[in-house]
CSV table of C-alpha atoms in Angstrom, one decimal:
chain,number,residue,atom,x,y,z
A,1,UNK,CA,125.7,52.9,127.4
A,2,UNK,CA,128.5,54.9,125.7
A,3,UNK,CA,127.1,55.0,122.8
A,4,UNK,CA,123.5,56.2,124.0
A,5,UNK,CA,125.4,58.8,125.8
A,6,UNK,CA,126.9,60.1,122.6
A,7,UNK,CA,123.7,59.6,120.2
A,8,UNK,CA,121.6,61.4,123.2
A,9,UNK,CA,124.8,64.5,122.8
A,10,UNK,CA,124.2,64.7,118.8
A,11,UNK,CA,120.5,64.7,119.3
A,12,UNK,CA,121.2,68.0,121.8
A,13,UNK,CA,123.9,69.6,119.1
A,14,UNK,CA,121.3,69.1,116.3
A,15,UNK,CA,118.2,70.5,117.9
A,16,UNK,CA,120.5,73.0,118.4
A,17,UNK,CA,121.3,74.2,115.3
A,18,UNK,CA,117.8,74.0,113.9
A,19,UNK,CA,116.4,76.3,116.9
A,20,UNK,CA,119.2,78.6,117.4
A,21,UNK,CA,121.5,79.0,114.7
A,22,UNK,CA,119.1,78.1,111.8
A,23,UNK,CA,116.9,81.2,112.4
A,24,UNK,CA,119.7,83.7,112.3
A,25,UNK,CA,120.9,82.6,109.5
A,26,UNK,CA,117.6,82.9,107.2
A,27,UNK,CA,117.5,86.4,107.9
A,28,UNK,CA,113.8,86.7,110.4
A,29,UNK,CA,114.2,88.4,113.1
A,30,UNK,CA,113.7,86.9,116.6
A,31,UNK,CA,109.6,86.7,117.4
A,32,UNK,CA,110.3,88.3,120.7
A,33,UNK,CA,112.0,91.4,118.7
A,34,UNK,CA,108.1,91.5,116.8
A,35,UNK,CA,106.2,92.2,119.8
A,36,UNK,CA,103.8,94.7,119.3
A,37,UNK,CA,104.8,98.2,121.1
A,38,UNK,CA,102.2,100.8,122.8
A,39,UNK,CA,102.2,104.8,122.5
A,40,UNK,CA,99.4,106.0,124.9
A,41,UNK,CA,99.8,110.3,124.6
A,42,UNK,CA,97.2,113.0,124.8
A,43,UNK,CA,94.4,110.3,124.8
A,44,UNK,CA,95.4,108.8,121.8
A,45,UNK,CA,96.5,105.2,121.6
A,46,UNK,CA,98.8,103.7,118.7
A,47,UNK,CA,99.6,99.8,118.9
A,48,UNK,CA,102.4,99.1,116.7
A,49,UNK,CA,103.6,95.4,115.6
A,50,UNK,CA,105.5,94.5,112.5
A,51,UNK,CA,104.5,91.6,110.5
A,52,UNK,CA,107.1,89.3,109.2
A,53,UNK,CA,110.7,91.1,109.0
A,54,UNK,CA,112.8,89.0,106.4
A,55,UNK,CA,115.3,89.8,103.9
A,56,UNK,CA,113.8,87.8,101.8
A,57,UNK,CA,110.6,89.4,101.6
A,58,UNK,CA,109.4,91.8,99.0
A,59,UNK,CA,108.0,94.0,101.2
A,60,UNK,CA,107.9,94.7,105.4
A,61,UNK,CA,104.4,95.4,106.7
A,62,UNK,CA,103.5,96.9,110.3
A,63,UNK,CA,100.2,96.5,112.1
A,64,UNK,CA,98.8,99.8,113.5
A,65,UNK,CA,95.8,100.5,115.7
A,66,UNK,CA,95.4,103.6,116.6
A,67,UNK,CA,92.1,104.7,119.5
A,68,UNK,CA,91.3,108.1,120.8
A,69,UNK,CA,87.4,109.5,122.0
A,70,UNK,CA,89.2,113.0,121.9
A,71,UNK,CA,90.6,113.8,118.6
A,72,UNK,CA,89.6,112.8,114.9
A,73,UNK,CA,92.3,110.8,113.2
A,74,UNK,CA,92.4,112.2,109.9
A,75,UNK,CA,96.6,111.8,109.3
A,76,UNK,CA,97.7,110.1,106.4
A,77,UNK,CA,100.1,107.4,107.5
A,78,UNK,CA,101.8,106.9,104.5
A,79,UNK,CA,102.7,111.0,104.9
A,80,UNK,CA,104.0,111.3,108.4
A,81,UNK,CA,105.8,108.1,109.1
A,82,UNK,CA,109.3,107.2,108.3
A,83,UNK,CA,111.1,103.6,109.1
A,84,UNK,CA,114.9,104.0,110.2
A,85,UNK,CA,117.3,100.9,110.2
A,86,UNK,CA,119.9,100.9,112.7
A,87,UNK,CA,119.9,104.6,113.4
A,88,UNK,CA,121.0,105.7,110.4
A,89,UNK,CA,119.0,104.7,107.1
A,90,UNK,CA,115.8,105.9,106.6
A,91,UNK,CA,112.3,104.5,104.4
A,92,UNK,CA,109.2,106.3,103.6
A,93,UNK,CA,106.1,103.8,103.4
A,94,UNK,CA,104.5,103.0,100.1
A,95,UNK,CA,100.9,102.5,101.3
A,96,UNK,CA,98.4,102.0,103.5
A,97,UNK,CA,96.2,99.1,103.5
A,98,UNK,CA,93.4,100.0,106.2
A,99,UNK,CA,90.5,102.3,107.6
A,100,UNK,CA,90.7,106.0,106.0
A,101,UNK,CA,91.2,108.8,107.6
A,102,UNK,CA,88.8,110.0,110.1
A,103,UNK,CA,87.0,109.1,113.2
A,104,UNK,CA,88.4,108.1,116.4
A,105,UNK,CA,89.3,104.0,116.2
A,106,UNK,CA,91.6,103.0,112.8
A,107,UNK,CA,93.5,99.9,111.5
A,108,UNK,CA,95.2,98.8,108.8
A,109,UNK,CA,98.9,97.7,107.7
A,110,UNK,CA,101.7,100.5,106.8
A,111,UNK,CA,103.9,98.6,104.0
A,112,UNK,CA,107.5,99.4,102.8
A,113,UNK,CA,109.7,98.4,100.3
A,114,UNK,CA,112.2,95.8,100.9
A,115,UNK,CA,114.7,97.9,103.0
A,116,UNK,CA,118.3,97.2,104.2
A,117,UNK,CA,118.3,94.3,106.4
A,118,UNK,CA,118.8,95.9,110.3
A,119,UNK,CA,121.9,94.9,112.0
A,120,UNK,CA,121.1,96.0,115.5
A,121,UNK,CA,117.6,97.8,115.4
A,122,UNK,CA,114.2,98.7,113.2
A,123,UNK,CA,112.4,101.8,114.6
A,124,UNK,CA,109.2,103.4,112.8
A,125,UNK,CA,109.2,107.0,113.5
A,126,UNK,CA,105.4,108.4,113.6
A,127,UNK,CA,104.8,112.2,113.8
A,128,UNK,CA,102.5,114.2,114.7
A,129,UNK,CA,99.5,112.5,115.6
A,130,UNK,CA,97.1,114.1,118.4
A,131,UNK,CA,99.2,117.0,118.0
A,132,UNK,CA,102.2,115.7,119.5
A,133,UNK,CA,105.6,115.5,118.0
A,134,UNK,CA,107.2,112.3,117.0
A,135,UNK,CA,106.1,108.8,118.3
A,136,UNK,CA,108.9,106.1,118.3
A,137,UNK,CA,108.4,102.4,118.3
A,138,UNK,CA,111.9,100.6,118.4
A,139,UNK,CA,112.9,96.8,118.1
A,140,UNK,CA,116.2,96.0,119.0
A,141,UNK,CA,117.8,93.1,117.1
A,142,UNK,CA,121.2,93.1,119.0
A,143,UNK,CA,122.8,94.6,121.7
């Protein structure tokens, strides 16, 4: 019985490590920090979610959707929006992979360059859309 009692504590210890520590240490972020986050201004809606953040990716990608039946959405993406690392570093995109500019419904993926990997948050800074100043989408990595 001893000995179950300490081969059923090494089981708990192990598990563990490969669900909490293990994913810190490869450098991707926790899936709950990746959830998509909503802007809904001046009857336009952007949906923002970021793929895959890893330093050991090549590139970081974000998933945007943007809706509106009031205003034509003919921004360039790749222009107007900025990525900003724990406050203080900032990335301009180098592409757009997605709908064109125009119309009223648009998707696609905005793509950086490898960046610094975030300490404590990720934040993509979109501006002006519908008019409106800055739109900020913010995905905190620690407290």
């Amino acid at each position: 019985m001893k000995y179950a009692l300490i081969i059923i504590g090494l089981i708990i210890i192990w598990v563990g490590i490969i669900f909490v520590i293990a994913p810190e240490k490869s450098g991707i972020a926790n899936k709950k920090l990746l959830e998509p986050k909503t802007s809904d201004i001046d009857s336009v809606t952007i949906i923002v979610a970021p793929r895959e953040i890893s330093e050991n990716l090549d590139s970081w990608e974000f998933k945007i959707e943007m809706n509106t039946h009031s205003y034509d959405l003919k921004e360039n993406l790749v222009s107007i929006s900025t990525l900003i690392i724990d406050e203080k570093n900032s990335y301009k995109p180098i592409g757009w992979l997605g709908d064109p500019t125009g119309g009223h419904h648009r998707e696609g993926i905005l793509k950086f360059n490898q960046v610094e990997f975030p300490t404590r948050s990720i934040e993509l800074v979109i501006s002006g859309i519908g008019g409106e100043g800055e739109r900020r989408f913010k995905w905190l990595i620690a407290p």
